[in-house]
Amino acid sequence: MRNRFTSIVLLLLLVAPAATAQPALGESLGEFYSYGDRYYLEVVTLPGTSGKARTIVPFRLAHDLLTFRRTQSASRRDGESFVATPEIYVEAIAADGVIADRALWRDTVAVASFSLTNAKDLFVPGAVELMLRPGAYRFRYVLADEGPGSGMTEQTAAMRVDDFGSPSPAIGMPLFLRAINGDTLVAGAIGGAAYFGERLRVFVPLGGASAGGTLRYDLLSAPKGEGAVGRMLQSGIAELRPGRTLSPAIVGERDIRFTLVPGGERSAGAIIDARIDDLAQGDYLLMLTFGSGHGSVTDSVRFRLRWIDQPVSLSKTSYAIRSLYPIASDEAIDSLTTGNTERQTRALERFWAERDPTPGTEFNEAMAEYYRRVDYALFNFRSIGQKDGAFTDRGKIYMLYGAPTEVDRSMQPNSYPREVWTYRLSRQGRTLLSREFVFVDESRTGAYRLVEYHDL
């Protein structure tokens, strides 16, 4: 949970009226399984040696994209796990059709349960590195994982690799970041996009920087239509790190990291770290101007501001509205569902704008937290007769209050399965919630019903 968890809980408690009847889902859950991207891949160019540039290709592959097979595992108590063996082959194709360089990446991915093999929000990170002379290249990549019918081939549009060996200033392809920790940079690795609701963090590789220099950036709205000019949103000077470049990729279990290391007198890295919480999701243009003692150069990069971990329950407006039942009356929900999809979307935005704890920003923490809870309930409290866990008693309580402080489960031979959820939530010495909820599965099908609750 975020640091603002307790304040969001308080907000949800304050806006929640008396519970109303639970509506039926009325839609196939299959519609929700198509959300999100199954993989991300981007290309970054850096100063290299011997007249060539380093070209790093970081990527992330969703578990849902891979083919897992059941295996026996001595390290697990039940002796079972699921394993995938993905590999990505990447090649750089020059303008004349010649393959200038190529690389192959392989990995073994093991998970402990079948449900994790279909996860769309769990990714396998990786990276390969090529050495290329200045010029234009298309990057072709092939994914295979030994599954039946597996295999995917894609190709990028032509990309320019700059001449970093010249004393003239040069700007490489930027790397969008998730975090900056001193000299450690965590790659965003979401296809060259930036994260909605977070700061804009970008590493810009520079060449011809022996005389120092300055990198200016201008952030504009993406122009629409030929000849259109984007609206200026922000300008600034990036932090220059002379003589520094990125180390080879350090791939962890969940992320791809780099460290800033010595890169020669002509190389440099510049870091943009700007607040953009007033910007909505959409397309933007980053204009870069690098000036040094040998002149100046200007380049631009289009990127998208994306809510990459947007809750799946927000992917369909009608469902997002109906799942408000724990905190909105039947009349309010009926009002929100009036009109076409566009009108419903605007109505839902207004509903949450009135409950936004940070109205000066585009990211609504209360809405994000609520629909994360809806997602968790949807997939975790389903049963044989209740296909959508968000519309169950346990789902309702979870959506209102979040994860319980304690859960006590009992399954005695002569009694029904039972769960007791205890909440002890406080903030700055003030008790927000001290309550116990008792659920019983009288049908023994996983359909737990709330039978009692009381304050502690």
Short mmCIF file of C-alpha atoms in Angstrom, two decimals:
data_model
loop_
_atom_site.label_atom_id
_atom_site.label_comp_id
_atom_site.label_asym_id
_atom_site.label_seq_id
_atom_site.Cartn_x
_atom_site.Cartn_y
_atom_site.Cartn_z
CA MET A 1 0.00 0.00 0.00
CA ARG A 2 1.05 3.58 -0.55
CA ASN A 3 2.12 5.83 2.31
CA ARG A 4 -1.24 7.57 2.08
CA PHE A 5 -3.09 4.34 2.80
CA THR A 6 -4.57 5.47 6.11
CA SER A 7 -5.74 8.84 4.78
CA ILE A 8 -7.39 7.09 1.82
CA VAL A 9 -9.10 4.67 4.20
CA LEU A 10 -10.42 7.64 6.16
CA LEU A 11 -11.67 9.25 2.97
CA LEU A 12 -13.48 6.09 1.93
CA LEU A 13 -15.03 5.75 5.37
CA LEU A 14 -16.31 9.32 5.25
CA VAL A 15 -17.90 9.04 1.81
CA ALA A 16 -19.46 5.60 2.30
CA PRO A 17 -23.24 5.73 2.88
CA ALA A 18 -25.35 2.85 4.09
CA ALA A 19 -24.91 -0.28 1.99
CA THR A 20 -27.36 -0.87 -0.83
CA ALA A 21 -28.40 -3.95 -2.73
CA GLN A 22 -25.64 -5.65 -4.70
CA PRO A 23 -26.21 -5.44 -8.48
CA ALA A 24 -25.39 -8.32 -10.79
CA LEU A 25 -22.32 -8.05 -13.00
CA GLY A 26 -24.24 -8.83 -16.19
CA GLU A 27 -21.04 -9.05 -18.27
CA SER A 28 -18.50 -11.71 -19.09
CA LEU A 29 -15.31 -11.49 -17.05
CA GLY A 30 -13.49 -12.47 -20.22
CA GLU A 31 -13.73 -8.85 -21.34
CA PHE A 32 -11.34 -7.89 -18.57
CA TYR A 33 -8.62 -10.34 -19.51
CA SER A 34 -7.60 -8.43 -22.63
CA TYR A 35 -6.37 -5.31 -20.83
CA GLY A 36 -2.83 -4.06 -20.83
CA ASP A 37 0.21 -4.71 -23.00
CA ARG A 38 1.75 -8.17 -23.04
CA TYR A 39 5.28 -6.91 -23.59
CA TYR A 40 7.33 -3.70 -23.74
CA LEU A 41 10.53 -3.06 -25.69
CA GLU A 42 12.59 0.07 -26.31
CA VAL A 43 15.91 1.08 -27.85
CA VAL A 44 18.57 3.35 -26.27
CA THR A 45 21.82 4.50 -27.91
CA LEU A 46 24.97 5.48 -25.99
CA PRO A 47 28.54 6.51 -26.81
CA GLY A 48 30.72 3.46 -27.43
CA THR A 49 34.23 2.72 -28.67
CA SER A 50 36.01 2.20 -32.02
CA GLY A 51 33.61 4.42 -33.90
CA LYS A 52 30.55 2.44 -32.81
CA ALA A 53 27.67 3.29 -30.51
CA ARG A 54 26.31 1.05 -27.80
CA THR A 55 22.67 0.19 -28.43
CA ILE A 56 20.79 -1.20 -25.45
CA VAL A 57 17.43 -2.93 -25.94
CA PRO A 58 15.61 -3.37 -22.60
CA PHE A 59 12.28 -5.23 -22.56
CA ARG A 60 9.65 -6.71 -20.26
CA LEU A 61 7.50 -9.77 -21.02
CA ALA A 62 4.21 -10.44 -19.20
CA HIS A 63 3.75 -13.91 -17.74
CA ASP A 64 0.56 -14.17 -19.79
CA LEU A 65 2.64 -14.04 -22.98
CA LEU A 66 4.79 -17.04 -22.02
CA THR A 67 4.12 -20.77 -22.14
CA PHE A 68 4.59 -22.43 -18.76
CA ARG A 69 4.87 -26.18 -18.19
CA ARG A 70 4.27 -28.09 -14.99
CA THR A 71 7.42 -29.51 -13.39
CA GLN A 72 8.46 -31.24 -10.21
CA SER A 73 10.45 -29.03 -7.83
CA ALA A 74 12.45 -30.42 -4.94
CA SER A 75 12.57 -26.97 -3.35
CA ARG A 76 8.79 -26.81 -2.88
CA ARG A 77 6.98 -28.77 -0.22
CA ASP A 78 4.32 -29.97 -2.65
CA GLY A 79 7.00 -30.74 -5.23
CA GLU A 80 5.34 -28.72 -7.98
CA SER A 81 6.12 -25.56 -9.92
CA PHE A 82 5.57 -24.04 -13.35
CA VAL A 83 8.47 -23.12 -15.63
CA ALA A 84 8.82 -21.11 -18.86
CA THR A 85 11.99 -20.73 -20.95
CA PRO A 86 11.57 -17.60 -23.08
CA GLU A 87 14.20 -16.31 -25.48
CA ILE A 88 14.42 -13.13 -27.54
CA TYR A 89 16.58 -12.75 -30.62
CA VAL A 90 17.31 -9.12 -31.63
CA GLU A 91 19.01 -7.93 -34.80
CA ALA A 92 19.77 -4.46 -36.18
CA ILE A 93 19.08 -4.13 -39.91
CA ALA A 94 20.91 -1.32 -41.73
CA ALA A 95 19.37 0.77 -44.51
CA ASP A 96 20.87 -1.54 -47.16
CA GLY A 97 19.24 -4.59 -45.56
CA VAL A 98 22.45 -5.95 -44.02
CA ILE A 99 22.27 -7.27 -40.45
CA ALA A 100 24.79 -5.07 -38.62
CA ASP A 101 24.68 -6.87 -35.26
CA ARG A 102 22.58 -9.36 -33.37
CA ALA A 103 22.10 -10.72 -29.86
CA LEU A 104 20.23 -13.52 -28.12
CA TRP A 105 18.71 -13.51 -24.62
CA ARG A 106 17.43 -16.56 -22.74
CA ASP A 107 15.98 -17.01 -19.29
CA THR A 108 14.18 -19.54 -17.12
CA VAL A 109 11.13 -18.33 -15.22
CA ALA A 110 9.60 -20.37 -12.40
CA VAL A 111 6.38 -19.64 -10.48
CA ALA A 112 4.73 -21.50 -7.64
CA SER A 113 1.09 -21.56 -8.79
CA PHE A 114 -0.89 -21.90 -11.99
CA SER A 115 -2.61 -18.54 -11.47
CA LEU A 116 0.75 -16.75 -11.72
CA THR A 117 1.35 -18.22 -15.18
CA ASN A 118 -1.56 -16.13 -16.54
CA ALA A 119 -0.66 -12.89 -14.74
CA LYS A 120 -0.79 -9.79 -16.91
CA ASP A 121 0.79 -7.54 -14.29
CA LEU A 122 3.88 -9.68 -13.59
CA PHE A 123 6.75 -9.17 -16.02
CA VAL A 124 10.04 -10.86 -16.82
CA PRO A 125 12.67 -8.15 -17.47
CA GLY A 126 15.66 -8.49 -19.74
CA ALA A 127 18.08 -6.57 -21.96
CA VAL A 128 20.57 -7.12 -24.78
CA GLU A 129 23.30 -4.83 -26.13
CA LEU A 130 24.47 -4.28 -29.73
CA MET A 131 27.38 -2.28 -31.19
CA LEU A 132 26.46 -0.17 -34.25
CA ARG A 133 28.08 2.42 -36.48
CA PRO A 134 26.26 5.73 -37.05
CA GLY A 135 23.29 5.38 -39.35
CA ALA A 136 19.63 4.38 -39.56
CA TYR A 137 18.52 0.94 -38.40
CA ARG A 138 15.38 -1.10 -38.01
CA PHE A 139 15.35 -3.48 -35.06
CA ARG A 140 13.78 -6.88 -35.60
CA TYR A 141 13.05 -9.08 -32.60
CA VAL A 142 11.74 -12.60 -32.34
CA LEU A 143 10.20 -14.07 -29.18
CA ALA A 144 9.99 -17.83 -28.69
CA ASP A 145 9.40 -19.91 -25.56
CA GLU A 146 9.13 -23.52 -26.73
CA GLY A 147 5.37 -23.53 -26.40
CA PRO A 148 3.09 -25.06 -29.05
CA GLY A 149 2.48 -22.44 -31.72
CA SER A 150 4.60 -19.93 -29.82
CA GLY A 151 6.67 -17.34 -31.58
CA MET A 152 6.25 -13.69 -32.37
CA THR A 153 8.19 -11.48 -34.76
CA GLU A 154 8.05 -7.68 -34.74
CA GLN A 155 10.07 -4.89 -36.32
CA THR A 156 10.51 -1.26 -35.29
CA ALA A 157 10.44 1.75 -37.59
CA ALA A 158 13.83 3.11 -38.69
CA MET A 159 15.80 4.69 -35.84
CA ARG A 160 18.89 6.88 -35.99
CA VAL A 161 22.13 5.98 -34.26
CA ASP A 162 24.14 9.16 -33.74
CA ASP A 163 27.85 9.69 -34.40
CA PHE A 164 29.24 9.86 -30.89
CA GLY A 165 32.84 9.76 -32.15
CA SER A 166 32.69 13.28 -33.57
CA PRO A 167 33.66 16.32 -31.46
CA SER A 168 30.32 17.83 -32.51
CA PRO A 169 27.55 17.51 -29.91
CA ALA A 170 25.21 14.53 -30.30
CA ILE A 171 22.07 13.39 -28.49
CA GLY A 172 21.30 9.69 -28.12
CA MET A 173 17.94 8.01 -27.66
CA PRO A 174 16.70 8.87 -24.15
CA LEU A 175 16.00 6.27 -21.48
CA PHE A 176 12.82 6.87 -19.44
CA LEU A 177 13.30 5.97 -15.80
CA ARG A 178 11.19 4.74 -12.93
CA ALA A 179 13.57 5.85 -10.18
CA ILE A 180 16.90 7.62 -9.58
CA ASN A 181 18.94 6.56 -6.56
CA GLY A 182 22.24 8.41 -6.71
CA ASP A 183 24.22 6.79 -9.53
CA THR A 184 21.69 3.96 -9.86
CA LEU A 185 19.00 4.42 -12.50
CA VAL A 186 15.96 2.12 -12.67
CA ALA A 187 14.62 1.88 -16.21
CA GLY A 188 10.94 2.42 -16.77
CA ALA A 189 11.01 -0.22 -19.52
CA ILE A 190 7.47 0.38 -20.73
CA GLY A 191 8.10 0.93 -24.40
CA GLY A 192 9.61 4.40 -24.20
CA ALA A 193 6.71 5.81 -22.20
CA ALA A 194 6.66 7.71 -18.90
CA TYR A 195 4.62 6.79 -15.85
CA PHE A 196 1.41 8.74 -15.25
CA GLY A 197 1.12 10.09 -11.72
CA GLU A 198 4.88 10.11 -11.15
CA ARG A 199 7.74 12.47 -11.89
CA LEU A 200 9.22 12.70 -15.37
CA ARG A 201 12.63 11.04 -15.08
CA VAL A 202 14.79 10.69 -18.19
CA PHE A 203 18.44 9.84 -18.82
CA VAL A 204 19.72 11.54 -22.01
CA PRO A 205 23.00 10.17 -23.48
CA LEU A 206 25.24 12.89 -24.94
CA GLY A 207 28.34 12.87 -27.13
CA GLY A 208 30.93 15.52 -27.97
CA ALA A 209 30.83 16.82 -24.43
CA SER A 210 34.56 17.32 -23.83
CA ALA A 211 34.06 21.08 -23.51
CA GLY A 212 31.16 20.69 -21.09
CA GLY A 213 27.85 22.07 -22.17
CA THR A 214 24.20 22.51 -21.29
CA LEU A 215 21.13 20.42 -22.11
CA ARG A 216 17.88 22.35 -22.24
CA TYR A 217 14.55 20.56 -22.41
CA ASP A 218 11.14 21.84 -23.43
CA LEU A 219 8.03 19.78 -22.75
CA LEU A 220 5.18 20.35 -25.17
CA SER A 221 1.81 18.83 -25.86
CA ALA A 222 2.04 16.56 -28.89
CA PRO A 223 1.00 18.51 -32.00
CA LYS A 224 -1.94 17.06 -33.92
CA GLY A 225 -2.05 17.38 -37.66
CA GLU A 226 0.60 18.36 -40.18
CA GLY A 227 2.19 21.72 -39.41
CA ALA A 228 0.62 21.92 -35.95
CA VAL A 229 2.71 23.30 -33.08
CA GLY A 230 2.46 21.82 -29.61
CA ARG A 231 1.64 23.96 -26.60
CA MET A 232 4.62 24.72 -24.34
CA LEU A 233 4.08 23.14 -20.92
CA GLN A 234 7.43 23.29 -19.16
CA SER A 235 11.09 24.16 -19.72
CA GLY A 236 14.25 23.52 -17.77
CA ILE A 237 17.94 22.68 -17.69
CA ALA A 238 18.90 19.05 -17.16
CA GLU A 239 21.56 17.97 -14.66
CA LEU A 240 24.73 17.23 -16.64
CA ARG A 241 26.99 14.34 -15.60
CA PRO A 242 30.16 14.90 -17.70
CA GLY A 243 32.30 11.88 -18.53
CA ARG A 244 29.57 9.49 -17.45
CA THR A 245 27.58 6.81 -19.24
CA LEU A 246 25.50 3.77 -18.38
CA SER A 247 26.90 0.46 -17.25
CA PRO A 248 25.65 -2.71 -18.94
CA ALA A 249 22.13 -3.56 -17.85
CA ILE A 250 21.70 -5.11 -14.41
CA VAL A 251 18.57 -7.26 -14.63
CA GLY A 252 16.82 -8.11 -11.39
CA GLU A 253 13.70 -10.15 -10.72
CA ARG A 254 11.35 -7.21 -11.36
CA ASP A 255 13.40 -4.35 -12.83
CA ILE A 256 16.29 -3.30 -15.06
CA ARG A 257 18.91 -1.07 -13.48
CA PHE A 258 21.97 0.81 -14.68
CA THR A 259 24.73 2.62 -12.84
CA LEU A 260 26.52 5.73 -14.03
CA VAL A 261 30.14 4.85 -14.76
CA PRO A 262 33.11 6.66 -16.39
CA GLY A 263 32.51 6.88 -20.13
CA GLY A 264 35.34 8.94 -21.58
CA GLU A 265 35.90 12.67 -21.90
CA ARG A 266 33.53 13.13 -24.84
CA SER A 267 30.57 11.32 -23.30
CA ALA A 268 28.13 12.65 -20.80
CA GLY A 269 24.74 11.88 -19.39
CA ALA A 270 22.06 14.38 -18.52
CA ILE A 271 19.20 13.65 -16.14
CA ILE A 272 15.80 15.29 -16.37
CA ASP A 273 13.80 15.05 -13.16
CA ALA A 274 10.67 17.18 -13.38
CA ARG A 275 7.30 17.35 -11.70
CA ILE A 276 4.47 16.63 -14.16
CA ASP A 277 1.57 15.69 -11.88
CA ASP A 278 -0.60 18.34 -13.54
CA LEU A 279 -0.49 16.49 -16.86
CA ALA A 280 -3.13 14.01 -17.99
CA GLN A 281 -2.49 10.73 -19.76
CA GLY A 282 -1.70 11.24 -23.43
CA ASP A 283 1.01 12.05 -25.97
CA TYR A 284 3.75 14.64 -25.42
CA LEU A 285 6.84 15.97 -27.13
CA LEU A 286 10.22 16.42 -25.42
CA MET A 287 12.48 18.90 -27.25
CA LEU A 288 16.18 18.59 -26.38
CA THR A 289 18.87 21.15 -27.18
CA PHE A 290 22.48 20.31 -26.28
CA GLY A 291 25.04 23.07 -26.61
CA SER A 292 28.77 22.71 -26.05
CA GLY A 293 31.98 24.42 -27.13
CA HIS A 294 31.67 22.78 -30.57
CA GLY A 295 28.17 24.04 -31.36
CA SER A 296 24.70 22.84 -30.57
CA VAL A 297 22.23 20.22 -31.71
CA THR A 298 18.46 19.88 -31.26
CA ASP A 299 16.46 16.70 -31.21
CA SER A 300 12.97 15.66 -30.15
CA VAL A 301 11.28 12.55 -28.84
CA ARG A 302 7.59 11.79 -28.70
CA PHE A 303 6.44 9.82 -25.70
CA ARG A 304 3.25 8.80 -24.01
CA LEU A 305 2.30 9.41 -20.41
CA ARG A 306 0.70 6.12 -19.35
CA TRP A 307 -1.02 4.78 -16.27
CA ILE A 308 0.76 1.51 -16.74
CA ASP A 309 -0.74 -0.26 -13.71
CA GLN A 310 -4.23 1.15 -14.13
CA PRO A 311 -6.70 -1.16 -12.36
CA VAL A 312 -8.44 -3.52 -14.76
CA SER A 313 -11.78 -2.58 -13.22
CA LEU A 314 -11.39 0.89 -14.74
CA SER A 315 -11.06 -0.50 -18.26
CA LYS A 316 -14.85 -0.60 -18.73
CA THR A 317 -16.78 2.46 -17.53
CA SER A 318 -20.09 0.70 -16.92
CA TYR A 319 -18.40 -1.85 -14.66
CA ALA A 320 -16.39 0.83 -12.84
CA ILE A 321 -19.64 2.63 -12.06
CA ARG A 322 -21.51 -0.46 -10.84
CA SER A 323 -18.62 -1.42 -8.58
CA LEU A 324 -19.22 1.80 -6.64
CA TYR A 325 -22.11 0.13 -4.80
CA PRO A 326 -20.33 0.02 -1.38
CA ILE A 327 -19.83 3.82 -1.38
CA ALA A 328 -22.69 5.15 -3.53
CA SER A 329 -26.47 4.85 -3.35
CA ASP A 330 -28.59 3.08 -5.97
CA GLU A 331 -29.87 6.49 -7.10
CA ALA A 332 -26.33 7.84 -7.58
CA ILE A 333 -25.30 4.78 -9.59
CA ASP A 334 -28.43 5.04 -11.76
CA SER A 335 -27.55 8.68 -12.44
CA LEU A 336 -23.97 7.81 -13.38
CA THR A 337 -25.11 5.14 -15.85
CA THR A 338 -27.35 7.53 -17.77
CA GLY A 339 -26.40 8.28 -21.37
CA ASN A 340 -23.73 6.89 -23.68
CA THR A 341 -20.25 5.71 -22.69
CA GLU A 342 -18.67 9.15 -23.13
CA ARG A 343 -21.24 10.76 -20.84
CA GLN A 344 -20.83 7.99 -18.27
CA THR A 345 -17.06 8.45 -18.33
CA ARG A 346 -17.38 12.18 -17.64
CA ALA A 347 -19.86 11.50 -14.84
CA LEU A 348 -17.50 8.98 -13.24
CA GLU A 349 -14.63 11.48 -13.47
CA ARG A 350 -16.76 14.11 -11.71
CA PHE A 351 -17.73 11.62 -9.02
CA TRP A 352 -14.10 10.95 -8.15
CA ALA A 353 -12.98 14.56 -8.64
CA GLU A 354 -15.19 15.46 -5.67
CA ARG A 355 -13.29 12.90 -3.59
CA ASP A 356 -9.76 13.63 -4.81
CA PRO A 357 -7.40 14.21 -1.85
CA THR A 358 -5.01 16.11 -4.17
CA PRO A 359 -7.25 18.14 -6.50
CA GLY A 360 -4.30 20.10 -7.89
CA THR A 361 -2.91 16.99 -9.62
CA GLU A 362 -4.26 14.74 -12.39
CA PHE A 363 -3.66 11.52 -10.48
CA ASN A 364 -6.50 10.72 -8.10
CA GLU A 365 -5.09 8.64 -5.24
CA ALA A 366 -8.49 7.80 -3.74
CA MET A 367 -9.85 6.51 -7.06
CA ALA A 368 -6.69 4.51 -7.78
CA GLU A 369 -6.74 2.90 -4.34
CA TYR A 370 -10.42 2.05 -4.53
CA TYR A 371 -10.18 0.33 -7.91
CA ARG A 372 -7.05 -1.55 -6.86
CA ARG A 373 -9.23 -3.00 -4.12
CA VAL A 374 -11.96 -3.76 -6.66
CA ASP A 375 -9.39 -5.64 -8.76
CA TYR A 376 -8.20 -7.65 -5.78
CA ALA A 377 -11.75 -8.51 -4.76
CA LEU A 378 -12.78 -9.36 -8.33
CA PHE A 379 -10.16 -12.04 -8.75
CA ASN A 380 -9.63 -13.28 -5.16
CA PHE A 381 -13.14 -13.68 -3.71
CA ARG A 382 -14.78 -15.54 -6.58
CA SER A 383 -16.49 -18.86 -5.94
CA ILE A 384 -18.39 -21.49 -7.90
CA GLY A 385 -21.64 -19.57 -7.69
CA GLN A 386 -20.18 -16.06 -7.47
CA LYS A 387 -18.14 -15.36 -10.59
CA ASP A 388 -17.17 -11.81 -9.62
CA GLY A 389 -15.56 -11.47 -6.21
CA ALA A 390 -16.15 -7.70 -6.12
CA PHE A 391 -19.87 -8.36 -5.66
CA THR A 392 -19.51 -10.65 -2.66
CA ASP A 393 -19.63 -9.87 1.05
CA ARG A 394 -15.89 -10.25 1.47
CA GLY A 395 -15.29 -8.19 -1.65
CA LYS A 396 -17.51 -5.41 -0.36
CA ILE A 397 -15.68 -5.17 2.97
CA TYR A 398 -12.30 -5.30 1.25
CA MET A 399 -13.32 -2.51 -1.15
CA LEU A 400 -14.44 -0.35 1.78
CA TYR A 401 -11.56 -0.88 4.18
CA GLY A 402 -8.72 -2.54 2.29
CA ALA A 403 -6.69 -5.48 3.56
CA PRO A 404 -7.57 -6.55 7.12
CA THR A 405 -4.98 -6.28 9.86
CA GLU A 406 -5.52 -9.95 10.76
CA VAL A 407 -7.35 -12.88 9.19
CA ASP A 408 -8.30 -15.92 11.28
CA ARG A 409 -9.45 -18.93 9.23
CA SER A 410 -10.97 -22.08 10.68
CA MET A 411 -12.16 -25.24 8.88
CA GLN A 412 -13.41 -27.69 11.50
CA PRO A 413 -14.92 -31.04 10.40
CA ASN A 414 -18.25 -30.42 12.14
CA SER A 415 -18.72 -26.74 11.33
CA TYR A 416 -18.81 -24.46 8.31
CA PRO A 417 -15.62 -22.80 7.04
CA ARG A 418 -15.23 -19.47 8.79
CA GLU A 419 -13.11 -16.34 8.41
CA VAL A 420 -12.74 -13.53 10.92
CA TRP A 421 -11.32 -10.27 9.61
CA THR A 422 -9.95 -7.85 12.18
CA TYR A 423 -9.22 -4.21 11.37
CA ARG A 424 -7.12 -2.01 13.63
CA LEU A 425 -6.41 1.11 11.58
CA SER A 426 -5.07 4.31 13.09
CA ARG A 427 -3.33 7.48 12.01
CA GLN A 428 -1.20 9.80 14.10
CA GLY A 429 -2.57 8.25 17.28
CA ARG A 430 -6.19 8.54 16.13
CA THR A 431 -8.20 5.34 15.68
CA LEU A 432 -9.85 5.21 12.26
CA LEU A 433 -11.32 1.74 12.49
CA SER A 434 -11.38 -0.99 15.14
CA ARG A 435 -13.84 -3.62 13.99
CA GLU A 436 -14.24 -7.33 13.43
CA PHE A 437 -16.14 -9.02 10.58
CA VAL A 438 -17.20 -12.68 10.62
CA PHE A 439 -17.80 -14.56 7.36
CA VAL A 440 -19.17 -18.10 7.06
CA ASP A 441 -19.28 -20.42 4.03
CA GLU A 442 -22.55 -22.28 4.68
CA SER A 443 -22.64 -23.79 1.18
CA ARG A 444 -19.03 -25.02 1.37
CA THR A 445 -18.43 -23.62 -2.12
CA GLY A 446 -16.24 -20.66 -1.18
CA ALA A 447 -19.24 -18.29 -1.06
CA TYR A 448 -18.55 -16.68 2.31
CA ARG A 449 -21.34 -14.51 3.69
CA LEU A 450 -21.07 -11.81 6.35
CA VAL A 451 -22.94 -13.09 9.40
CA GLU A 452 -21.92 -10.55 12.01
CA TYR A 453 -19.64 -7.60 12.76
CA HIS A 454 -18.89 -5.61 15.88
CA ASP A 455 -16.61 -2.85 17.11
CA LEU A 456 -13.66 -3.82 19.28
#
